[in-house]
Amino acid sequence: VRRRAVQAVQVQPGDTVLDIACGTGLNLAALSARVGAAGRVIGIDMSSAMLLIAEERVQAGGLRNVELVNAPVGDAAIPELADAALFSFTHDILYSPEATRAALAYLRAGASVVACGAMQKWFPGRLGWWLPTLISRGFTGDREPMERPWERLAAHLAHVQTRRLAAYLGTMYVCAGRTRTIPQTST
Ligand SMILES: C[S@@+](CC[C@H](N)C(=O)[O-])C[C@H]1O[C@@H](n2cnc3c(N)ncnc32)[C@H](O)[C@@H]1O
């Protein structure tokens, strides 16, 4: 799922990409390779414990183009508008309209945005609700898994494409789009 998500991020060598709520940094090496030595990866997470592990990963991998910012999304000091952002298993952010908006504010118009994670899925018959829910809950913790967790994020984006993946009995998705170049008018 992570590999598919990182591949879906549209970046050029030299670009800046944000790993929103990067956790222990499982996506940092792949993002680092995508933007190259001239690029920049900025991982943001409010948990210093998670970032300690991420920092070990950065050191062990010699990821010289990666920076880690220990702050709630919205309070991070990001020096320039970024070209892309990854929301990987960041259900806390996707469930919060404020946090989602705060993360998108770090991006330039037309930036590539990708989200991936677990969703609620319904099976016919006896497997019905509980098996996919059990799987999704493994990834969303206390949160009730949503059927379309990408929806609030996607409402801010253009050119949205969502794929449901076969992994974990079809409970995984990758959603990709771009920040709007023309501001949305309220109706
Ligand atoms: C499931 S974990 C790690 C996800 C990571 N992106 C990955 O793919 O492994 C979710 C992370 O979100 C972080 N988080 C939750 N709410 C946050 C917020 N408002 N600002 C920054 N980080 C947040 C948590 O500290 C946690 O490390």
Coordinates of N, CA and C and ligand atoms in Angstrom, one line a residue:
V1 N 0.8 -1.2 0.0 CA 0.0 0.0 0.0 C 0.9 1.2 0.0
R2 N 1.9 1.2 0.9 CA 2.8 2.4 0.9 C 3.5 2.6 -0.4
R3 N 4.0 1.5 -1.0 CA 4.7 1.6 -2.3 C 3.8 2.2 -3.3
R4 N 2.5 1.8 -3.4 CA 1.6 2.4 -4.4 C 1.4 3.8 -4.1
A5 N 1.3 4.2 -2.8 CA 1.0 5.6 -2.5 C 2.2 6.5 -2.9
V6 N 3.4 6.0 -2.5 CA 4.6 6.9 -2.8 C 4.7 7.0 -4.3
Q7 N 4.4 5.9 -5.1 CA 4.5 6.0 -6.5 C 3.5 7.0 -7.1
A8 N 2.4 7.1 -6.4 CA 1.3 8.0 -6.9 C 1.6 9.5 -6.7
V9 N 2.6 9.8 -5.8 CA 3.0 11.2 -5.6 C 3.7 11.7 -6.8
Q10 N 3.2 12.8 -7.4 CA 3.8 13.4 -8.6 C 4.8 14.4 -8.2
V11 N 6.1 14.0 -8.3 CA 7.2 14.9 -8.0 C 8.3 14.8 -9.0
Q12 N 9.1 15.9 -9.1 CA 10.3 15.9 -9.9 C 11.5 15.9 -9.0
P13 N 12.7 15.5 -9.5 CA 13.9 15.7 -8.7 C 14.0 17.2 -8.3
G14 N 14.3 17.4 -7.1 CA 14.5 18.8 -6.6 C 13.3 19.4 -5.9
D15 N 12.1 18.7 -6.0 CA 10.9 19.1 -5.4 C 11.0 18.9 -3.8
T16 N 10.0 19.6 -3.2 CA 9.8 19.5 -1.7 C 8.5 18.7 -1.5
V17 N 8.6 17.6 -0.7 CA 7.4 16.8 -0.4 C 7.3 16.7 1.1
L18 N 6.0 16.9 1.5 CA 5.7 16.7 3.0 C 5.2 15.3 3.3
D19 N 5.7 14.7 4.3 CA 5.1 13.5 4.8 C 4.3 13.9 6.1
I20 N 3.0 14.1 5.9 CA 2.1 14.6 6.9 C 1.9 13.5 8.0
A21 N 2.2 13.8 9.2 CA 2.1 12.8 10.3 C 2.9 11.6 10.0
C22 N 4.2 11.8 9.8 CA 5.1 10.8 9.2 C 5.3 9.6 10.2
G23 N 4.9 9.7 11.5 CA 5.1 8.6 12.4 C 6.5 8.2 12.5
T24 N 6.8 6.9 12.4 CA 8.1 6.4 12.6 C 8.9 6.4 11.3
G25 N 8.4 7.1 10.3 CA 9.1 7.4 9.1 C 9.2 6.3 8.0
L26 N 8.2 5.4 8.0 CA 8.2 4.3 7.1 C 8.2 4.7 5.6
N27 N 7.8 5.9 5.3 CA 7.8 6.3 3.9 C 8.9 7.2 3.5
L28 N 9.8 7.6 4.5 CA 10.8 8.6 4.2 C 11.8 8.2 3.2
A29 N 12.3 7.0 3.3 CA 13.3 6.6 2.3 C 12.8 6.6 0.9
A30 N 11.6 6.1 0.7 CA 11.0 6.1 -0.7 C 10.8 7.5 -1.2
L31 N 10.3 8.4 -0.3 CA 10.1 9.8 -0.7 C 11.4 10.4 -1.0
S32 N 12.4 10.2 -0.2 CA 13.7 10.7 -0.4 C 14.3 10.4 -1.8
A33 N 14.1 9.1 -2.1 CA 14.6 8.7 -3.5 C 13.8 9.4 -4.6
R34 N 12.5 9.6 -4.4 CA 11.7 10.2 -5.4 C 12.2 11.7 -5.7
V35 N 12.5 12.4 -4.7 CA 12.9 13.9 -5.0 C 14.4 14.0 -5.2
G36 N 15.2 13.0 -4.8 CA 16.6 13.1 -5.1 C 17.4 14.0 -4.2
A37 N 18.7 14.0 -4.4 CA 19.6 14.8 -3.5 C 19.3 16.3 -3.5
A38 N 18.8 16.8 -4.6 CA 18.5 18.2 -4.7 C 17.1 18.5 -4.1
G39 N 16.4 17.5 -3.8 CA 15.0 17.7 -3.3 C 15.0 17.7 -1.8
R40 N 13.8 17.8 -1.2 CA 13.7 17.9 0.2 C 12.4 17.1 0.7
V41 N 12.6 16.3 1.7 CA 11.4 15.7 2.3 C 11.3 16.2 3.7
I42 N 10.1 16.7 4.1 CA 9.9 17.2 5.4 C 8.8 16.3 6.1
G43 N 9.2 15.6 7.1 CA 8.3 14.8 7.9 C 7.8 15.6 9.1
I44 N 6.5 15.6 9.2 CA 5.9 16.4 10.4 C 5.1 15.4 11.2
D45 N 5.4 15.4 12.5 CA 4.6 14.6 13.5 C 4.6 15.3 14.8
M46 N 3.5 15.1 15.5 CA 3.4 15.8 16.9 C 4.0 14.9 18.0
S47 N 4.3 13.6 17.7 CA 4.8 12.7 18.7 C 6.3 12.6 18.6
S48 N 6.9 13.1 19.7 CA 8.4 13.0 19.7 C 8.9 11.6 19.8
A49 N 8.1 10.7 20.4 CA 8.5 9.3 20.5 C 8.6 8.7 19.1
M50 N 7.5 9.0 18.3 CA 7.5 8.5 16.9 C 8.7 9.0 16.1
L51 N 8.9 10.3 16.3 CA 10.0 11.0 15.5 C 11.4 10.5 15.9
L52 N 11.5 10.0 17.1 CA 12.8 9.5 17.5 C 13.2 8.3 16.7
I53 N 12.2 7.4 16.4 CA 12.4 6.3 15.6 C 12.6 6.7 14.2
A54 N 11.8 7.7 13.7 CA 12.0 8.2 12.4 C 13.4 8.7 12.2
E55 N 13.9 9.4 13.2 CA 15.3 10.0 13.1 C 16.3 8.9 13.0
E56 N 16.1 7.8 13.7 CA 17.0 6.6 13.6 C 17.0 6.1 12.2
R57 N 15.8 6.1 11.6 CA 15.7 5.6 10.2 C 16.5 6.5 9.3
V58 N 16.3 7.8 9.5 CA 17.0 8.8 8.6 C 18.5 8.6 8.7
Q59 N 19.0 8.5 10.0 CA 20.4 8.3 10.1 C 20.9 7.0 9.5
A60 N 20.2 5.9 9.8 CA 20.6 4.6 9.3 C 20.6 4.6 7.8
G61 N 19.7 5.3 7.2 CA 19.5 5.3 5.7 C 20.4 6.4 5.0
G62 N 21.0 7.2 5.8 CA 21.8 8.3 5.2 C 21.0 9.2 4.4
L63 N 19.8 9.5 4.9 CA 18.8 10.3 4.1 C 19.1 11.8 4.3
R64 N 20.0 12.3 3.6 CA 20.5 13.7 3.9 C 19.5 14.8 3.4
N65 N 18.5 14.4 2.6 CA 17.5 15.4 2.2 C 16.2 15.3 3.0
V66 N 16.3 14.7 4.1 CA 15.1 14.6 5.0 C 15.2 15.4 6.3
E67 N 14.2 16.2 6.5 CA 14.1 16.9 7.8 C 12.9 16.5 8.6
L68 N 12.9 16.5 9.9 CA 11.8 16.1 10.7 C 11.4 17.3 11.6
V69 N 10.1 17.5 11.6 CA 9.5 18.6 12.4 C 8.6 18.1 13.4
N70 N 8.9 18.3 14.7 CA 8.1 17.8 15.8 C 7.0 18.9 16.2
A71 N 5.8 18.7 15.6 CA 4.8 19.7 15.9 C 3.5 19.1 15.4
P72 N 2.4 19.6 16.0 CA 1.1 19.3 15.4 C 1.0 19.9 14.0
V73 N 0.4 19.2 13.1 CA 0.2 19.8 11.8 C -0.5 21.1 11.9
G74 N -0.1 22.1 11.3 CA -0.7 23.5 11.5 C 0.2 24.4 12.3
D75 N 1.0 23.8 13.2 CA 2.0 24.6 14.0 C 3.4 24.4 13.5
A76 N 3.6 23.6 12.4 CA 5.0 23.4 11.9 C 5.4 24.6 11.1
A77 N 6.7 25.0 11.3 CA 7.3 26.1 10.5 C 7.8 25.5 9.2
I78 N 7.1 25.6 8.1 CA 7.6 25.1 6.9 C 8.1 26.3 6.0
P79 N 9.4 26.3 5.6 CA 9.9 27.5 5.1 C 9.4 28.0 3.7
E80 N 8.9 27.0 2.9 CA 8.4 27.4 1.6 C 7.2 26.5 1.3
L81 N 6.4 27.0 0.3 CA 5.2 26.1 -0.1 C 5.8 24.9 -0.8
A82 N 5.2 23.7 -0.4 CA 5.7 22.5 -0.9 C 5.0 22.1 -2.2
D83 N 5.7 21.1 -2.9 CA 5.2 20.7 -4.2 C 4.3 19.5 -4.1
A84 N 4.3 18.8 -2.9 CA 3.5 17.6 -2.8 C 3.4 17.2 -1.3
A85 N 2.4 16.4 -1.1 CA 2.2 15.9 0.3 C 1.6 14.5 0.3
L86 N 2.1 13.7 1.2 CA 1.6 12.3 1.4 C 0.9 12.2 2.8
F87 N -0.3 11.7 2.8 CA -1.1 11.4 4.0 C -1.2 9.9 4.1
S88 N -0.2 9.3 4.7 CA -0.2 7.8 4.8 C -0.7 7.3 6.1
F89 N -1.8 6.6 6.1 CA -2.3 6.1 7.4 C -2.5 7.2 8.4
T90 N -2.9 8.3 8.0 CA -3.1 9.5 8.9 C -4.5 9.7 9.1
H91 N -5.2 8.7 9.7 CA -6.6 8.8 9.9 C -7.0 10.0 10.8
D92 N -6.1 10.2 11.8 CA -6.4 11.4 12.7 C -6.5 12.7 12.0
I93 N -5.6 12.9 11.0 CA -5.7 14.1 10.2 C -6.9 14.1 9.3
L94 N -7.1 13.0 8.6 CA -8.2 12.9 7.6 C -9.6 13.1 8.3
Y95 N -9.7 12.7 9.6 CA -11.0 12.8 10.3 C -11.2 14.2 10.8
S96 N -10.1 15.0 10.8 CA -10.2 16.4 11.3 C -10.2 17.4 10.2
P97 N -11.3 18.1 9.9 CA -11.3 19.1 8.9 C -10.3 20.2 9.1
E98 N -10.1 20.6 10.4 CA -9.1 21.6 10.7 C -7.7 21.2 10.4
A99 N -7.3 20.0 10.8 CA -6.0 19.5 10.5 C -5.7 19.3 9.0
T100 N -6.8 18.8 8.3 CA -6.6 18.6 6.9 C -6.4 19.9 6.2
R101 N -7.1 21.0 6.6 CA -7.0 22.3 6.0 C -5.6 22.8 6.3
A102 N -5.1 22.6 7.6 CA -3.8 23.1 8.0 C -2.7 22.5 7.2
A103 N -2.8 21.2 6.9 CA -1.8 20.5 6.1 C -1.8 21.0 4.7
L104 N -3.0 21.2 4.1 CA -3.0 21.7 2.7 C -2.5 23.1 2.6
A105 N -2.5 23.9 3.7 CA -2.0 25.3 3.6 C -0.5 25.3 3.3
Y106 N 0.2 24.2 3.6 CA 1.6 24.2 3.3 C 2.0 24.0 1.8
L107 N 0.9 23.8 1.0 CA 1.2 23.4 -0.4 C 0.9 24.5 -1.4
R108 N 1.7 24.5 -2.4 CA 1.4 25.4 -3.5 C 0.2 25.0 -4.3
A109 N -0.3 25.9 -5.1 CA -1.5 25.6 -6.0 C -1.0 24.5 -7.0
G110 N -1.8 23.5 -7.3 CA -1.4 22.5 -8.2 C -0.5 21.4 -7.6
A111 N -0.3 21.4 -6.3 CA 0.6 20.4 -5.7 C -0.1 19.0 -5.7
S112 N 0.8 18.0 -5.8 CA 0.3 16.6 -5.8 C 0.0 16.2 -4.4
V113 N -1.2 15.6 -4.2 CA -1.6 15.2 -2.8 C -2.0 13.7 -2.9
V114 N -1.5 12.9 -2.1 CA -1.8 11.4 -2.1 C -2.2 11.0 -0.6
A115 N -3.3 10.3 -0.5 CA -3.6 9.7 0.8 C -3.7 8.2 0.6
C116 N -3.4 7.4 1.6 CA -3.6 6.0 1.6 C -3.9 5.5 3.0
G117 N -4.6 4.4 3.1 CA -4.9 3.9 4.4 C -6.0 2.8 4.4
A118 N -6.6 2.6 5.5 CA -7.6 1.6 5.6 C -9.0 2.2 5.6
M119 N -10.0 1.4 5.1 CA -11.4 1.9 5.0 C -12.3 0.8 5.5
Q120 N -13.5 1.2 5.8 CA -14.6 0.2 6.1 C -15.0 -0.5 4.8
K121 N -15.2 -1.8 4.8 CA -15.7 -2.5 3.7 C -16.7 -3.5 4.1
W122 N -17.7 -3.7 3.3 CA -18.8 -4.7 3.6 C -18.7 -5.9 2.7
F123 N -18.7 -7.0 3.3 CA -18.7 -8.3 2.5 C -20.1 -8.9 2.5
P124 N -20.4 -9.5 1.4 CA -21.7 -10.2 1.5 C -21.6 -11.5 2.3
G125 N -22.7 -11.9 2.8 CA -22.7 -13.2 3.5 C -22.2 -13.2 4.9
R126 N -21.6 -14.3 5.4 CA -21.3 -14.4 6.8 C -20.1 -13.6 7.3
L127 N -19.2 -13.3 6.3 CA -18.1 -12.5 6.7 C -18.6 -11.0 7.0
G128 N -19.6 -10.6 6.2 CA -20.3 -9.4 6.4 C -19.5 -8.2 6.9
W129 N -19.7 -7.8 8.1 CA -19.2 -6.6 8.6 C -17.9 -6.8 9.5
W130 N -17.9 -7.9 10.3 CA -16.9 -7.9 11.3 C -15.5 -8.2 10.9
L131 N -15.3 -9.0 9.8 CA -13.9 -9.3 9.4 C -13.2 -8.1 8.8
P132 N -13.8 -7.4 7.8 CA -13.2 -6.2 7.3 C -13.0 -5.1 8.3
T133 N -14.0 -5.0 9.2 CA -13.9 -4.0 10.3 C -12.7 -4.3 11.2
L134 N -12.5 -5.6 11.5 CA -11.4 -6.0 12.3 C -10.1 -5.6 11.7
I135 N -10.0 -5.8 10.4 CA -8.8 -5.5 9.7 C -8.5 -4.0 9.7
S136 N -9.6 -3.3 9.3 CA -9.5 -1.8 9.2 C -9.1 -1.2 10.6
R137 N -9.7 -1.8 11.7 CA -9.5 -1.3 13.0 C -8.0 -1.4 13.4
G138 N -7.4 -2.5 12.8 CA -6.0 -2.6 13.1 C -5.1 -1.4 12.7
F139 N -5.7 -0.7 11.7 CA -5.0 0.5 11.2 C -5.5 1.8 11.7
T140 N -6.8 1.8 12.1 CA -7.4 3.1 12.6 C -7.5 3.2 14.1
G141 N -7.1 2.2 14.8 CA -7.1 2.2 16.3 C -8.5 2.5 16.8
D142 N -8.6 3.5 17.7 CA -9.9 3.8 18.3 C -10.9 4.3 17.3
R143 N -10.5 4.8 16.2 CA -11.4 5.4 15.3 C -12.2 4.3 14.5
E144 N -13.5 4.6 14.4 CA -14.4 3.8 13.6 C -13.9 4.0 12.1
P145 N -13.6 2.9 11.4 CA -13.2 3.1 10.0 C -14.3 3.7 9.2
M146 N -14.0 4.6 8.2 CA -15.0 5.2 7.4 C -15.0 4.4 6.0
E147 N -16.2 4.5 5.4 CA -16.2 3.8 4.1 C -15.4 4.6 3.0
R148 N -15.4 5.9 3.1 CA -14.6 6.7 2.2 C -13.8 7.8 2.9
P149 N -12.7 7.3 3.6 CA -11.9 8.2 4.5 C -11.3 9.3 3.8
W150 N -11.1 9.2 2.5 CA -10.4 10.2 1.7 C -11.3 11.4 1.3
E151 N -12.6 11.3 1.6 CA -13.6 12.2 1.1 C -13.4 13.7 1.5
R152 N -13.1 13.9 2.8 CA -12.9 15.3 3.3 C -11.7 15.9 2.6
L153 N -10.6 15.1 2.5 CA -9.4 15.7 1.8 C -9.7 15.9 0.4
A154 N -10.4 14.9 -0.3 CA -10.6 15.1 -1.7 C -11.5 16.3 -2.1
A155 N -12.3 16.7 -1.1 CA -13.2 17.9 -1.4 C -12.4 19.1 -1.6
H156 N -11.1 19.1 -1.2 CA -10.3 20.3 -1.4 C -9.5 20.2 -2.7
L157 N -9.6 19.0 -3.4 CA -8.6 18.7 -4.5 C -9.3 18.7 -5.9
A158 N -8.5 18.8 -6.9 CA -9.0 18.6 -8.3 C -8.3 17.3 -8.8
H159 N -8.9 16.8 -9.9 CA -8.3 15.6 -10.6 C -8.1 14.4 -9.7
V160 N -9.2 14.2 -8.8 CA -9.1 13.2 -7.8 C -9.3 11.8 -8.5
Q161 N -8.4 10.9 -8.1 CA -8.6 9.5 -8.5 C -8.4 8.6 -7.3
T162 N -9.3 7.7 -7.1 CA -9.2 6.8 -5.9 C -9.2 5.4 -6.4
R163 N -8.3 4.6 -5.8 CA -8.2 3.2 -6.2 C -8.3 2.4 -4.9
R164 N -9.2 1.4 -4.9 CA -9.3 0.5 -3.8 C -8.4 -0.7 -4.1
L165 N -7.5 -1.0 -3.2 CA -6.5 -2.0 -3.4 C -7.0 -3.4 -3.0
A166 N -6.4 -4.4 -3.5 CA -6.7 -5.8 -3.2 C -6.1 -6.2 -1.8
A167 N -5.1 -5.4 -1.4 CA -4.4 -5.8 -0.1 C -5.4 -5.9 1.0
Y168 N -5.1 -6.7 2.0 CA -5.9 -6.9 3.2 C -7.4 -7.0 2.9
L169 N -7.7 -7.9 2.1 CA -9.1 -8.2 1.7 C -9.8 -7.0 1.2
G170 N -9.1 -6.2 0.5 CA -9.7 -5.0 -0.2 C -10.1 -3.9 0.8
T171 N -9.5 -3.8 1.9 CA -9.8 -2.7 2.9 C -8.9 -1.5 2.7
M172 N -8.0 -1.5 1.7 CA -7.1 -0.4 1.6 C -7.3 0.4 0.3
Y173 N -7.0 1.7 0.4 CA -7.2 2.6 -0.7 C -6.0 3.5 -0.9
V174 N -5.9 4.0 -2.1 CA -5.0 5.1 -2.4 C -5.7 6.2 -3.2
C175 N -5.7 7.4 -2.7 CA -6.4 8.5 -3.4 C -5.4 9.6 -3.8
A176 N -5.4 10.0 -5.0 CA -4.5 11.0 -5.5 C -5.2 12.2 -6.1
G177 N -4.7 13.4 -6.0 CA -5.3 14.6 -6.6 C -4.3 15.7 -6.6
R178 N -4.8 16.9 -6.9 CA -3.9 18.1 -6.9 C -4.7 19.2 -6.2
T179 N -3.9 20.0 -5.5 CA -4.5 21.2 -4.9 C -5.0 22.1 -6.1
R180 N -6.1 22.8 -5.8 CA -6.7 23.6 -6.9 C -5.8 24.8 -7.3
T181 N -5.9 25.1 -8.6 CA -5.1 26.3 -9.0 C -6.1 27.5 -9.0
I182 N -7.4 27.2 -9.1 CA -8.4 28.3 -9.0 C -9.1 28.0 -7.7
P183 N -9.2 29.0 -6.8 CA -9.9 28.8 -5.6 C -11.3 28.4 -5.8
Q184 N -11.8 27.5 -4.9 CA -13.2 27.1 -5.0 C -14.1 28.2 -4.6
T185 N -15.2 28.5 -5.3 CA -16.1 29.5 -4.9 C -17.2 28.9 -4.1
S186 N -17.7 29.5 -3.0 CA -18.8 29.0 -2.2 C -20.1 29.2 -2.9
T187 N -21.0 28.3 -2.8 CA -22.3 28.4 -3.5 C -23.4 28.7 -2.5
Ligands
LIG1 C1 -0.5 5.7 12.2 S1 0.7 6.8 12.7 C2 1.9 6.9 11.5 C3 1.5 7.1 10.1 C4 2.7 7.2 9.2 N1 2.4 8.2 8.2 C5 2.8 5.9 8.5 O1 2.5 5.8 7.3 O2 3.4 5.0 9.1 C6 -0.2 8.3 12.8 C7 0.6 9.5 13.2 O3 -0.1 10.7 13.2 C8 0.4 11.5 14.2 N2 -0.6 12.6 14.4 C9 -1.9 12.5 14.7 N3 -2.5 13.7 14.7 C10 -1.5 14.6 14.4 C11 -1.5 16.0 14.3 N4 -2.6 16.7 14.5 N5 -0.3 16.6 13.9 C12 0.8 15.9 13.7 N6 0.8 14.5 13.8 C13 -0.3 13.9 14.2 C14 0.7 10.6 15.4 O4 1.6 11.2 16.3 C15 1.2 9.4 14.7 O5 2.6 9.3 14.6

